[in-house]
Amino acid sequence: NQKIDERPLAFLSTVMEHWFKFPDNIKIISWNFDYQMQLAANAFSREEFVGNRHTPPLIDYYPRVGVTMQLTEEEISMIQMNGIAGVYRQGHYTLNYFLTPPENLNDLFKRIKEGYNLKTNLLTFGWEKNQVTGGLLRERMSVAKKMAFDTEILVVIGYSFPFFNREFDKQIFQAIRESMKLKKIYFQDPHSDGEFLRSQFELSEDLDIEHIEGTENYFVPKEL
């Protein structure tokens, strides 16, 4: 319950133009399935579930926990490509673990087991080709490609581009190449400088890739 990363909160404090408004020109594609960004966002505008009523989050994320997904691609600010660590129960709000942490493992298992046949698992890895997923996960790639197509400045934070994600990553960078809007990449990693992206995703040799070695905070580009 105490495993909270302070970097998302510092990131949001830096980029927020208004106290209750996440910038429209920032989009996040994440391979994480945790709630760290949502936890940080709750410090500004708390997402709440009261019965079937839902107070929306500061950052519109996909797949959305607790409510049927009705956002358009333009409204979504963060997509989690591996899904999210939770389940959706049709007709009710989600067992929302990050808002109501379980008391112990027994409590967690009890929540998961209760009414399990009515729930849809939202944690589905991108490489699970044959996994049958609910409607909340089916559109994640189209959303990610829309974000990628409109990207002018790309910041890669601590992502190793593993082999098992290669098909998804290839589609995302294909959208970036087709748009011809990308001006620069910032690659935040203490070891790799990101130069491998040119050959792996057929990027232009003229594209500027700047290496960011520090990891104490999420890098925020000066272009913002």
PDB file of C-alpha atoms in Angstrom, residues 115-215:
ATOM      1  CA  GLY A 115     -18.909 -12.843  -8.657  1.00  0.00           C
ATOM      2  CA  TYR A 116     -15.969 -13.732 -10.889  1.00  0.00           C
ATOM      3  CA  ASN A 117     -18.177 -15.074 -13.695  1.00  0.00           C
ATOM      4  CA  LEU A 118     -19.597 -11.544 -14.113  1.00  0.00           C
ATOM      5  CA  LYS A 119     -16.223  -9.825 -14.407  1.00  0.00           C
ATOM      6  CA  THR A 120     -13.922  -9.007 -17.291  1.00  0.00           C
ATOM      7  CA  ASN A 121     -10.188  -9.073 -16.645  1.00  0.00           C
ATOM      8  CA  LEU A 122      -8.599  -5.789 -17.778  1.00  0.00           C
ATOM      9  CA  LEU A 123      -5.006  -7.043 -17.545  1.00  0.00           C
ATOM     10  CA  THR A 124      -4.149  -8.449 -20.985  1.00  0.00           C
ATOM     11  CA  PHE A 125      -0.620  -8.274 -22.351  1.00  0.00           C
ATOM     12  CA  GLY A 126      -0.201  -6.965 -25.879  1.00  0.00           C
ATOM     13  CA  TRP A 127       1.608 -10.098 -27.029  1.00  0.00           C
ATOM     14  CA  GLU A 128      -1.249 -12.412 -25.975  1.00  0.00           C
ATOM     15  CA  LYS A 129      -2.606 -12.815 -29.492  1.00  0.00           C
ATOM     16  CA  ASN A 130      -5.134 -15.512 -28.685  1.00  0.00           C
ATOM     17  CA  GLN A 131      -6.416 -13.960 -25.496  1.00  0.00           C
ATOM     18  CA  VAL A 132     -10.145 -13.259 -25.547  1.00  0.00           C
ATOM     19  CA  THR A 133     -10.598  -9.771 -24.161  1.00  0.00           C
ATOM     20  CA  GLY A 134     -13.557  -7.589 -23.328  1.00  0.00           C
ATOM     21  CA  GLY A 135     -14.604  -4.649 -25.457  1.00  0.00           C
ATOM     22  CA  LEU A 136     -12.623  -2.271 -23.245  1.00  0.00           C
ATOM     23  CA  LEU A 137      -9.320  -3.633 -24.591  1.00  0.00           C
ATOM     24  CA  ARG A 138     -10.062  -4.157 -28.265  1.00  0.00           C
ATOM     25  CA  GLU A 139      -9.359  -0.635 -29.460  1.00  0.00           C
ATOM     26  CA  ARG A 140      -6.071   0.024 -27.692  1.00  0.00           C
ATOM     27  CA  MET A 141      -3.914  -0.151 -30.809  1.00  0.00           C
ATOM     28  CA  SER A 142      -6.096   2.225 -32.829  1.00  0.00           C
ATOM     29  CA  VAL A 143      -5.942   4.719 -29.957  1.00  0.00           C
ATOM     30  CA  ALA A 144      -2.157   4.360 -29.649  1.00  0.00           C
ATOM     31  CA  LYS A 145      -1.663   4.824 -33.417  1.00  0.00           C
ATOM     32  CA  LYS A 146      -3.780   7.990 -33.344  1.00  0.00           C
ATOM     33  CA  MET A 147      -1.581   9.362 -30.561  1.00  0.00           C
ATOM     34  CA  ALA A 148       1.560   8.371 -32.455  1.00  0.00           C
ATOM     35  CA  PHE A 149       0.374   9.901 -35.732  1.00  0.00           C
ATOM     36  CA  ASP A 150      -0.035  13.327 -34.116  1.00  0.00           C
ATOM     37  CA  THR A 151       3.286  13.218 -32.231  1.00  0.00           C
ATOM     38  CA  GLU A 152       5.818  15.985 -32.857  1.00  0.00           C
ATOM     39  CA  ILE A 153       8.067  15.468 -29.819  1.00  0.00           C
ATOM     40  CA  LEU A 154       8.502  11.911 -28.497  1.00  0.00           C
ATOM     41  CA  VAL A 155       9.837  11.245 -24.998  1.00  0.00           C
ATOM     42  CA  VAL A 156      10.763   7.617 -24.300  1.00  0.00           C
ATOM     43  CA  ILE A 157      11.058   6.988 -20.561  1.00  0.00           C
ATOM     44  CA  GLY A 158      12.741   3.807 -19.365  1.00  0.00           C
ATOM     45  CA  TYR A 159      11.312   1.523 -22.061  1.00  0.00           C
ATOM     46  CA  SER A 160      13.584  -1.248 -23.356  1.00  0.00           C
ATOM     47  CA  PHE A 161      11.532  -2.179 -26.468  1.00  0.00           C
ATOM     48  CA  PRO A 162      11.490  -5.923 -25.631  1.00  0.00           C
ATOM     49  CA  PHE A 163      11.264  -8.472 -28.407  1.00  0.00           C
ATOM     50  CA  PHE A 164       7.814  -9.730 -27.364  1.00  0.00           C
ATOM     51  CA  ASN A 165       6.343  -6.229 -27.885  1.00  0.00           C
ATOM     52  CA  ARG A 166       7.930  -5.807 -31.309  1.00  0.00           C
ATOM     53  CA  GLU A 167       4.705  -6.061 -33.341  1.00  0.00           C
ATOM     54  CA  PHE A 168       2.917  -3.382 -31.320  1.00  0.00           C
ATOM     55  CA  ASP A 169       5.964  -1.108 -31.279  1.00  0.00           C
ATOM     56  CA  LYS A 170       6.391  -1.490 -35.038  1.00  0.00           C
ATOM     57  CA  GLN A 171       2.814  -0.364 -35.668  1.00  0.00           C
ATOM     58  CA  ILE A 172       3.227   2.649 -33.410  1.00  0.00           C
ATOM     59  CA  PHE A 173       6.403   3.798 -35.158  1.00  0.00           C
ATOM     60  CA  GLN A 174       4.878   3.129 -38.557  1.00  0.00           C
ATOM     61  CA  ALA A 175       2.166   5.655 -37.689  1.00  0.00           C
ATOM     62  CA  ILE A 176       4.886   8.113 -36.634  1.00  0.00           C
ATOM     63  CA  ARG A 177       6.735   7.684 -39.937  1.00  0.00           C
ATOM     64  CA  GLU A 178       3.583   8.023 -42.030  1.00  0.00           C
ATOM     65  CA  SER A 179       2.596  11.298 -40.400  1.00  0.00           C
ATOM     66  CA  MET A 180       6.031  12.883 -40.966  1.00  0.00           C
ATOM     67  CA  LYS A 181       5.325  15.165 -37.986  1.00  0.00           C
ATOM     68  CA  LEU A 182       8.016  13.886 -35.616  1.00  0.00           C
ATOM     69  CA  LYS A 183      10.722  16.500 -35.000  1.00  0.00           C
ATOM     70  CA  LYS A 184      12.748  15.041 -32.131  1.00  0.00           C
ATOM     71  CA  ILE A 185      13.098  12.094 -29.742  1.00  0.00           C
ATOM     72  CA  TYR A 186      14.247  12.384 -26.142  1.00  0.00           C
ATOM     73  CA  PHE A 187      15.433   8.983 -24.895  1.00  0.00           C
ATOM     74  CA  GLN A 188      15.562   8.785 -21.096  1.00  0.00           C
ATOM     75  CA  ASP A 189      17.650   5.805 -20.036  1.00  0.00           C
ATOM     76  CA  PRO A 190      20.760   5.628 -17.814  1.00  0.00           C
ATOM     77  CA  HIS A 191      22.547   3.261 -20.211  1.00  0.00           C
ATOM     78  CA  SER A 192      21.181   3.256 -23.782  1.00  0.00           C
ATOM     79  CA  ASP A 193      21.278   6.403 -25.938  1.00  0.00           C
ATOM     80  CA  GLY A 194      18.359   5.339 -28.144  1.00  0.00           C
ATOM     81  CA  GLU A 195      20.324   5.297 -31.388  1.00  0.00           C
ATOM     82  CA  PHE A 196      19.105   1.753 -32.075  1.00  0.00           C
ATOM     83  CA  LEU A 197      15.657   3.207 -32.837  1.00  0.00           C
ATOM     84  CA  ARG A 198      16.878   4.384 -36.267  1.00  0.00           C
ATOM     85  CA  SER A 199      17.581   0.895 -37.600  1.00  0.00           C
ATOM     86  CA  GLN A 200      14.859  -0.902 -35.649  1.00  0.00           C
ATOM     87  CA  PHE A 201      12.073   1.401 -36.864  1.00  0.00           C
ATOM     88  CA  GLU A 202      13.576   2.832 -40.082  1.00  0.00           C
ATOM     89  CA  LEU A 203      13.876   6.373 -38.777  1.00  0.00           C
ATOM     90  CA  SER A 204      15.704   9.097 -40.682  1.00  0.00           C
ATOM     91  CA  GLU A 205      19.379   9.692 -39.934  1.00  0.00           C
ATOM     92  CA  ASP A 206      18.527  13.383 -39.790  1.00  0.00           C
ATOM     93  CA  LEU A 207      16.121  12.903 -36.875  1.00  0.00           C
ATOM     94  CA  ASP A 208      17.536  14.331 -33.650  1.00  0.00           C
ATOM     95  CA  ILE A 209      17.708  11.779 -30.794  1.00  0.00           C
ATOM     96  CA  GLU A 210      18.855  13.289 -27.493  1.00  0.00           C
ATOM     97  CA  HIS A 211      20.012  11.027 -24.683  1.00  0.00           C
ATOM     98  CA  ILE A 212      18.717  11.835 -21.179  1.00  0.00           C
ATOM     99  CA  GLU A 213      20.699   9.884 -18.568  1.00  0.00           C
ATOM    100  CA  GLY A 214      19.104  11.077 -15.316  1.00  0.00           C
ATOM    101  CA  THR A 215      16.239   9.047 -13.867  1.00  0.00           C
TER     102      THR A 215
END
